[in-house]
Short mmCIF file of C-alpha atoms and ligand atoms in Angstrom, two decimals:
data_model
loop_
_atom_site.label_atom_id
_atom_site.label_comp_id
_atom_site.label_asym_id
_atom_site.label_seq_id
_atom_site.Cartn_x
_atom_site.Cartn_y
_atom_site.Cartn_z
CA MET A 28 0.24 0.55 -0.37
CA LYS A 29 1.26 3.00 1.24
CA SER A 30 5.60 3.73 0.74
CA THR A 31 7.42 6.74 1.64
CA GLU A 32 9.65 7.16 -1.51
CA SER A 33 8.40 10.37 -3.15
CA LEU A 34 6.97 10.30 -6.45
CA LEU A 35 5.89 13.81 -6.78
CA SER A 36 8.20 16.86 -5.43
CA VAL A 37 6.32 20.62 -5.85
CA ILE A 38 8.49 23.29 -4.58
CA GLY A 39 7.75 26.72 -4.37
CA LEU A 40 5.49 26.59 -6.57
CA LYS A 41 3.41 30.26 -7.66
CA LYS A 42 1.24 30.29 -10.92
CA TYR A 43 0.35 33.38 -11.41
CA PHE A 44 -2.54 35.06 -14.06
CA PRO A 45 -2.42 38.78 -15.86
CA VAL A 46 -5.39 40.00 -15.83
CA SER A 47 -5.76 43.13 -18.26
CA GLY A 48 -6.12 46.75 -16.79
CA SER A 49 -7.03 49.64 -18.41
CA LEU A 50 -3.82 50.87 -20.23
CA PHE A 51 -2.43 52.64 -17.64
CA SER A 52 -2.05 51.40 -15.02
CA LYS A 53 0.21 48.30 -13.33
CA ARG A 54 0.30 44.93 -15.05
CA LYS A 55 -2.30 42.52 -12.11
CA TYR A 56 -1.77 39.14 -11.68
CA LEU A 57 -3.87 36.80 -10.00
CA ARG A 58 -2.08 34.85 -7.30
CA ALA A 59 -4.16 31.33 -8.31
CA ASN A 60 -1.08 29.91 -6.51
CA GLU A 61 1.35 31.30 -3.96
CA ASN A 62 4.20 29.66 -2.85
CA ILE A 63 3.10 25.51 -2.92
CA ASN A 64 5.04 23.02 -1.16
CA LEU A 65 4.26 19.02 -1.02
CA GLU A 66 5.16 15.94 -1.74
CA ILE A 67 2.96 13.08 -2.77
CA GLN A 68 4.43 9.74 -1.96
CA LYS A 69 4.13 6.43 -4.03
CA GLY A 70 0.69 4.49 -4.28
CA GLU A 71 -0.98 7.46 -2.26
CA THR A 72 -4.18 9.21 -2.34
CA PHE A 73 -3.26 13.08 -2.37
CA SER A 74 -6.36 15.31 -1.61
CA LEU A 75 -6.49 18.85 -1.71
CA VAL A 76 -9.96 20.55 -0.70
CA GLY A 77 -10.84 24.21 -0.65
CA GLU A 78 -14.29 26.25 -1.42
CA SER A 79 -14.80 26.64 -5.16
CA GLY A 80 -11.49 29.51 -6.48
CA SER A 81 -9.29 28.11 -4.66
CA GLY A 82 -6.75 27.41 -6.72
CA LYS A 83 -6.13 23.76 -6.64
CA SER A 84 -6.97 23.32 -9.62
CA THR A 85 -5.07 25.64 -11.02
CA LEU A 86 -2.04 23.00 -9.02
CA GLY A 87 -3.55 19.70 -10.16
CA ARG A 88 -2.98 21.57 -13.94
CA THR A 89 0.62 22.76 -12.47
CA ILE A 90 1.58 19.88 -11.65
CA LEU A 91 0.48 17.72 -14.73
CA GLY A 92 2.46 20.67 -16.80
CA LEU A 93 -0.06 21.66 -18.61
CA TYR A 94 -0.02 25.18 -16.87
CA LYS A 95 3.89 26.63 -16.83
CA PRO A 96 4.48 27.24 -13.49
CA THR A 97 5.66 31.60 -12.49
CA ALA A 98 7.91 29.99 -10.17
CA GLY A 99 8.61 27.23 -8.55
CA LYS A 100 8.97 23.55 -10.01
CA VAL A 101 8.29 19.94 -10.35
CA ILE A 102 9.70 17.40 -9.63
CA TYR A 103 8.60 14.17 -10.67
CA ARG A 104 10.31 10.13 -10.03
CA GLY A 105 8.15 7.89 -11.57
CA GLY A 106 10.09 6.53 -14.05
CA GLY A 107 12.90 5.69 -11.76
CA GLU A 108 15.44 9.18 -12.03
CA GLU A 109 14.47 12.47 -11.26
CA ILE A 110 12.53 14.79 -13.93
CA GLU A 111 12.41 19.05 -13.45
CA LEU A 112 8.36 18.52 -15.30
CA THR A 113 8.73 22.23 -15.41
CA ARG A 114 11.12 22.58 -17.80
CA LEU A 115 10.15 20.08 -20.19
CA ASN A 116 9.22 21.90 -23.10
CA ASN A 117 5.39 19.93 -24.80
CA LYS A 118 7.77 18.00 -26.92
CA GLN A 119 10.37 16.50 -23.94
CA MET A 120 6.89 15.97 -21.92
CA ARG A 121 5.32 13.68 -24.78
CA PRO A 122 6.53 10.90 -24.10
CA LEU A 123 5.57 11.11 -20.04
CA ARG A 124 1.92 12.10 -20.85
CA SER A 125 0.74 8.17 -20.04
CA ASP A 126 1.96 8.65 -16.86
CA LEU A 127 -0.04 11.57 -16.13
CA GLN A 128 -3.87 12.03 -16.90
CA ILE A 129 -6.58 13.62 -15.15
CA ILE A 130 -9.83 13.01 -15.15
CA PHE A 131 -12.50 16.04 -15.05
CA GLN A 132 -15.62 16.75 -13.06
CA ASP A 133 -17.81 17.11 -16.41
CA PRO A 134 -17.24 13.42 -18.66
CA TYR A 135 -19.62 14.40 -20.95
CA SER A 136 -17.27 17.64 -22.32
CA SER A 137 -14.32 16.03 -22.20
CA LEU A 138 -15.12 13.18 -24.42
CA ASN A 139 -15.73 13.95 -28.36
CA PRO A 140 -19.24 12.99 -28.99
CA LYS A 141 -18.55 11.74 -33.01
CA MET A 142 -16.40 9.15 -31.80
CA THR A 143 -17.16 5.18 -30.22
CA ILE A 144 -16.19 4.29 -27.00
CA GLY A 145 -13.64 1.82 -27.68
CA GLN A 146 -12.77 5.23 -30.09
CA ILE A 147 -12.22 7.04 -27.58
CA ILE A 148 -10.34 4.63 -24.91
CA GLU A 149 -8.62 3.26 -28.02
CA GLU A 150 -7.21 6.73 -28.76
CA GLY A 151 -3.85 7.33 -26.20
CA VAL A 152 -3.39 3.95 -26.82
CA ALA A 153 -2.54 4.52 -30.75
CA THR A 154 -0.74 8.08 -29.26
CA HIS A 155 1.45 6.29 -27.78
CA LYS A 156 2.30 2.56 -29.23
CA TYR A 157 1.44 0.07 -27.38
CA TYR A 158 -1.26 -1.50 -29.93
CA ARG A 159 -2.23 0.03 -33.74
CA ARG A 160 -5.58 0.54 -34.58
CA GLY A 161 -7.69 -2.08 -36.02
CA THR A 162 -5.57 -5.11 -34.94
CA PRO A 163 -6.86 -7.69 -32.86
CA GLN A 164 -5.00 -7.35 -30.41
CA MET A 165 -5.99 -3.25 -30.00
CA ARG A 166 -9.42 -5.15 -29.38
CA GLU A 167 -8.74 -6.97 -26.77
CA TYR A 168 -6.53 -4.88 -25.01
CA VAL A 169 -9.38 -1.56 -25.25
CA LEU A 170 -12.31 -4.38 -24.22
CA SER A 171 -9.79 -5.59 -20.82
CA VAL A 172 -9.29 -1.44 -19.34
CA MET A 173 -13.71 -1.40 -20.12
CA ASP A 174 -13.66 -4.98 -17.97
CA LYS A 175 -11.45 -3.22 -15.37
CA CYS A 176 -13.97 -0.15 -14.72
CA GLY A 177 -16.92 -1.98 -15.33
CA LEU A 178 -17.93 -1.15 -18.95
CA GLN A 179 -19.89 -4.02 -20.79
CA PRO A 180 -17.82 -5.34 -24.44
CA GLU A 181 -21.33 -3.81 -25.68
CA SER A 182 -20.38 -0.02 -24.72
CA LEU A 183 -17.62 -0.95 -27.85
CA HIS A 184 -20.14 0.82 -30.61
CA ARG A 185 -21.77 3.35 -28.80
CA TYR A 186 -21.20 7.15 -28.14
CA PRO A 187 -21.52 9.01 -25.16
CA HIS A 188 -25.09 10.30 -25.08
CA GLN A 189 -26.41 7.25 -25.20
CA PHE A 190 -25.14 6.64 -21.62
CA SER A 191 -25.92 7.90 -18.39
CA GLY A 192 -23.03 10.13 -16.88
CA GLY A 193 -21.50 7.62 -14.44
CA GLN A 194 -21.24 5.53 -16.94
CA ARG A 195 -19.34 8.27 -18.60
CA GLN A 196 -16.90 8.65 -16.12
CA ARG A 197 -16.00 4.88 -16.57
CA VAL A 198 -15.54 5.99 -19.83
CA CYS A 199 -12.96 8.40 -19.18
CA ILE A 200 -11.46 6.25 -16.69
CA ALA A 201 -10.97 4.16 -18.77
CA ARG A 202 -9.68 6.06 -20.80
CA ALA A 203 -7.31 7.92 -18.91
CA LEU A 204 -5.64 3.66 -17.42
CA ALA A 205 -5.54 2.61 -21.09
CA VAL A 206 -1.97 4.45 -21.68
CA LYS A 207 -0.54 2.67 -18.67
CA PRO A 208 -0.32 5.60 -16.44
CA LYS A 209 1.55 6.09 -12.19
CA PHE A 210 0.21 9.63 -12.15
CA ILE A 211 -3.41 10.63 -12.65
CA VAL A 212 -5.38 13.64 -11.27
CA CYS A 213 -8.39 13.51 -10.69
CA ASP A 214 -10.27 17.55 -10.74
CA GLU A 215 -13.78 17.04 -8.68
CA CYS A 216 -14.24 13.72 -10.69
CA VAL A 217 -17.25 13.08 -8.27
CA SER A 218 -19.16 16.00 -8.22
CA ALA A 219 -21.51 15.76 -10.16
CA LEU A 220 -23.06 12.52 -9.28
CA ASP A 221 -25.46 10.68 -7.20
CA ALA A 222 -24.56 9.88 -4.07
CA SER A 223 -25.35 6.22 -4.94
CA ILE A 224 -23.29 6.50 -8.69
CA GLN A 225 -20.62 8.52 -6.43
CA SER A 226 -19.57 6.00 -4.13
CA GLN A 227 -19.26 3.21 -7.07
CA ILE A 228 -16.63 5.25 -9.36
CA LEU A 229 -14.60 6.68 -6.15
CA ASN A 230 -14.87 2.39 -4.76
CA LEU A 231 -13.91 1.79 -8.71
CA LEU A 232 -10.57 4.33 -8.14
CA SER A 233 -9.39 2.97 -4.76
CA GLU A 234 -9.89 -1.32 -5.67
CA LEU A 235 -7.76 0.78 -9.20
CA LYS A 236 -4.91 1.88 -7.64
CA GLU A 237 -4.61 -0.29 -5.84
CA LYS A 238 -4.66 -3.12 -8.92
CA GLU A 239 -2.60 -0.80 -11.23
CA ASP A 240 -0.13 0.66 -8.75
CA LEU A 241 -1.23 4.35 -9.40
CA THR A 242 -1.00 7.71 -7.52
CA TYR A 243 -3.52 9.92 -7.34
CA LEU A 244 -4.07 13.48 -6.87
CA PHE A 245 -7.85 14.42 -5.36
CA ILE A 246 -9.64 17.23 -5.90
CA SER A 247 -12.44 17.76 -4.76
CA HIS A 248 -14.31 21.27 -2.41
CA ASP A 249 -16.33 18.16 -0.58
CA LEU A 250 -14.88 17.12 2.54
CA SER A 251 -16.58 14.54 3.07
CA VAL A 252 -15.89 13.02 -0.41
CA VAL A 253 -13.15 12.79 0.84
CA ARG A 254 -12.42 12.16 4.17
CA ASN A 255 -12.81 8.48 3.12
CA ILE A 256 -10.67 8.36 0.91
CA SER A 257 -7.39 9.91 1.73
CA ASP A 258 -4.20 9.04 2.82
CA ARG A 259 -3.29 12.74 3.57
CA ILE A 260 -5.12 15.72 2.19
CA ALA A 261 -3.76 19.37 1.51
CA VAL A 262 -6.52 22.70 2.60
CA MET A 263 -6.46 25.46 0.43
CA TYR A 264 -6.90 28.85 1.13
CA LEU A 265 -6.44 31.87 -1.87
CA GLY A 266 -3.86 30.27 -3.56
CA ASN A 267 -1.62 29.03 -0.06
CA ILE A 268 -1.63 25.22 0.69
CA VAL A 269 -3.22 26.49 4.99
CA GLU A 270 -3.24 23.07 6.27
CA THR A 271 -1.66 19.14 4.64
CA GLY A 272 -1.58 16.22 7.05
CA THR A 273 -3.18 12.58 7.36
CA ALA A 274 -6.99 12.35 6.17
CA LYS A 275 -6.34 11.24 10.47
CA GLN A 276 -4.75 14.12 11.80
CA VAL A 277 -6.45 16.45 9.23
CA PHE A 278 -10.20 15.70 10.37
CA GLU A 279 -9.38 14.36 14.15
CA ASN A 280 -7.40 17.38 14.72
CA PRO A 281 -7.59 20.38 12.84
CA ARG A 282 -5.60 23.71 13.71
CA HIS A 283 -5.89 26.59 10.78
CA PRO A 284 -8.81 28.35 11.66
CA TYR A 285 -10.31 28.66 8.12
CA THR A 286 -9.64 23.82 8.42
CA LEU A 287 -12.26 24.14 11.38
CA ALA A 288 -14.67 26.08 9.64
CA LEU A 289 -14.29 23.82 6.15
CA ILE A 290 -15.50 21.05 8.91
CA SER A 291 -18.24 22.18 10.81
CA ALA A 292 -20.08 23.86 7.06
CA ALA A 293 -19.29 19.94 5.25
CA PRO A 294 -22.82 18.02 5.47
CA SER A 295 -22.20 14.84 5.87
CA VAL A 296 -19.20 15.43 8.15
CA LYS A 297 -19.40 12.91 11.27
CA LYS A 298 -21.15 14.72 13.96
CA SER A 299 -18.44 13.95 16.27
CA GLU A 300 -15.91 15.92 14.63
CA LYS A 301 -18.05 18.52 12.90
CA ASN A 302 -19.29 20.55 16.26
CA GLU A 303 -19.99 23.97 16.30
CA PRO A 304 -21.12 25.71 13.22
CA ILE A 305 -17.74 27.37 13.31
CA LEU A 306 -18.36 31.08 11.20
CA LEU A 307 -16.36 33.02 8.96
CA ASN A 308 -15.99 36.54 8.42
CA GLY A 309 -17.88 38.10 5.24
CA SER A 310 -16.36 36.21 2.13
CA ILE A 311 -14.07 35.15 -0.18
CA PRO A 312 -11.01 38.06 -1.02
CA SER A 313 -10.13 38.67 -5.04
CA PRO A 314 -6.42 36.79 -5.51
CA VAL A 315 -6.25 39.64 -6.42
CA SER A 316 -5.13 41.75 -4.55
CA PRO A 317 -4.85 39.48 -1.21
CA PRO A 318 -4.94 40.20 2.15
CA LYS A 319 -2.03 41.59 3.37
CA GLY A 320 -0.53 39.41 6.63
CA CYS A 321 -2.57 35.61 6.44
CA LYS A 322 -4.57 35.92 3.77
CA PHE A 323 -7.43 34.62 5.25
CA HIS A 324 -7.56 37.57 8.31
CA THR A 325 -10.04 39.46 6.78
CA ARG A 326 -12.22 35.87 7.73
CA CYS A 327 -10.34 34.36 10.52
CA PHE A 328 -12.36 34.92 14.62
CA MET A 329 -8.53 34.23 15.70
CA ALA A 330 -7.61 37.05 13.95
CA CYS A 331 -4.99 39.67 15.56
CA GLU A 332 -2.31 42.27 15.28
CA ILE A 333 0.77 39.78 13.79
CA CYS A 334 -2.34 38.51 11.12
CA LYS A 335 -2.52 41.07 9.16
CA ARG A 336 1.23 42.55 9.33
CA ILE A 337 2.99 38.43 8.70
CA PRO A 338 2.00 36.15 6.85
CA ALA A 339 1.98 32.64 9.58
CA PRO A 340 4.53 30.58 9.64
CA VAL A 341 4.56 26.56 8.63
CA VAL A 342 4.64 25.03 12.23
CA GLU A 343 4.09 21.46 11.55
CA VAL A 344 2.27 20.55 14.73
CA GLU A 345 2.32 16.89 15.37
CA GLN A 346 4.41 14.20 12.24
CA GLY A 347 4.03 14.96 9.06
CA HIS A 348 0.89 17.99 10.29
CA PHE A 349 1.56 21.01 8.68
CA VAL A 350 -0.35 24.16 9.92
CA SER A 351 0.29 28.21 7.91
CA CYS A 352 -0.95 29.65 11.79
CA HIS A 353 0.07 32.26 14.37
CA PHE A 354 -1.52 29.92 16.85
CA ALA A 355 -1.58 26.37 15.21
CA GLN A 356 -0.22 25.49 18.79
CA LYS A 357 -4.23 26.46 19.95
CA SER A 358 -5.68 23.16 20.35
CA ALA A 359 -9.22 22.85 18.04
CA LYS A 360 -10.76 22.33 20.47
CA GLU A 361 -9.22 25.87 22.67
CA LYS A 362 -10.49 27.76 18.89
CA ARG A 363 -13.56 26.74 19.29
CA VAL A 364 -13.90 28.55 21.86
CA ILE A 365 -12.84 31.20 20.31
CA ALA A 366 -14.45 30.91 17.28
CA LYS A 367 -18.07 30.82 19.28
CA ASN A 368 -17.79 33.44 21.36
CA VAL A 369 -17.39 35.10 18.24
CA SER A 370 -20.81 36.05 16.15
CA LEU A 371 -19.86 36.13 12.16
CA GLN A 372 -21.21 34.76 9.11
CA SER A 373 -21.58 31.60 7.29
CA PRO A 374 -18.30 30.37 5.55
CA GLN A 375 -19.17 29.99 1.51
CA ILE A 376 -18.20 26.89 0.24
N1 ADP B 407 -6.90 30.19 -16.78
C1 ADP B 407 -7.05 30.83 -16.19
N2 ADP B 407 -6.92 32.35 -16.31
C2 ADP B 407 -7.22 33.63 -15.38
N3 ADP B 407 -7.21 32.98 -14.45
C3 ADP B 407 -7.64 31.84 -13.83
C4 ADP B 407 -7.88 30.78 -14.90
N4 ADP B 407 -7.62 29.60 -14.03
C5 ADP B 407 -8.53 29.59 -13.17
N5 ADP B 407 -8.01 31.13 -13.14
C6 ADP B 407 -8.37 31.62 -11.25
O1 ADP B 407 -7.23 31.45 -10.54
C7 ADP B 407 -8.66 31.05 -9.15
C8 ADP B 407 -8.48 29.30 -9.05
O2 ADP B 407 -8.53 29.31 -9.89
P1 ADP B 407 -9.10 27.38 -9.14
O3 ADP B 407 -7.61 27.16 -9.82
O4 ADP B 407 -10.04 27.20 -10.79
O5 ADP B 407 -9.62 26.97 -8.33
P2 ADP B 407 -10.57 26.05 -8.14
O6 ADP B 407 -10.22 24.66 -8.63
O7 ADP B 407 -9.92 25.74 -6.37
O8 ADP B 407 -11.73 26.45 -7.56
C9 ADP B 407 -9.75 31.31 -9.16
O9 ADP B 407 -9.96 32.58 -8.72
C10 ADP B 407 -10.13 31.53 -10.82
O10 ADP B 407 -10.08 32.70 -11.65
MG1 MG B 408 -11.73 23.45 -9.38
#
């Protein structure tokens, strides 16, 4: 299962998008990711959670080389040697594309409606030259991948519109799996599905992870999804990671005030972990001009003078559990007491 072999290292990663301002004003940037540091271990499910707009998808795409980072680097060790992905151009990246796959939230818009399921799955297989189109070996291989993903052989000649949302997501998984990946970014890949279908797809993903030796970066705004499938979790706020730890550490001993608020607001997190609702001030500020000091201070029930002026340091509160807060050492219990005495609004998730 889990190992402590690092598959990917993300070091000081930044991704800024230019925003169009007026002709005479200084160029402005939307800071989608800022100073991101993380390690993803081989064989683990590492999850990113946080409100919409916190920078999760941007981070997933920048790690995969789909966006060029503004600064920082990503190191990949899937082939034995260390490769700095962020230094590769498109041509150098091509042979690694099969290792690094992504599955999106909306399977319909990412499937070509004019292609059959068989053609969709074989496309990448042919591109990466595992088998040639039209050969019995290709057909047999595509059918075996479909079988692994719970798709019937009759689906081979059908089109995406003939399937339900859950089945279409199986097709997307099969397409990704067919090129023999090592690392898959699952970006809100069950968020559009009904709860019962959601759990079927999550079960399929965890089954495939074991059988095919995969590592996932699982992105979701929904904490209840992440709770059961993650080995480790990173909580994002306004482009920064504010807390990282094992799923148990983050849910049972949350230390960042934002994590506490997220957990308390999640509809299907266990009652014993939720405690009293924690209310946050206002809404998420603009990533173009984020607050100075700790970016969370404008919404935080703990905010003091220091938070307004100085960015919070990263503190290791227990082994492998990192929190970026001036009050990282205060326990979840102490923080809940403070939150209870401050009356503000509900967080918008
Ligand atoms: N291609 C892009 N160009 C400009 N801004 C973008 C682009 N992609 C995302 N953003 C902005 O970056 C921020 C983070 O977005 P995103 O990574 O999609 O967050 P999340 O996945 O957590 O909802 C948002 O403010 C979003 O509007
Ligand atoms: Mg997203």
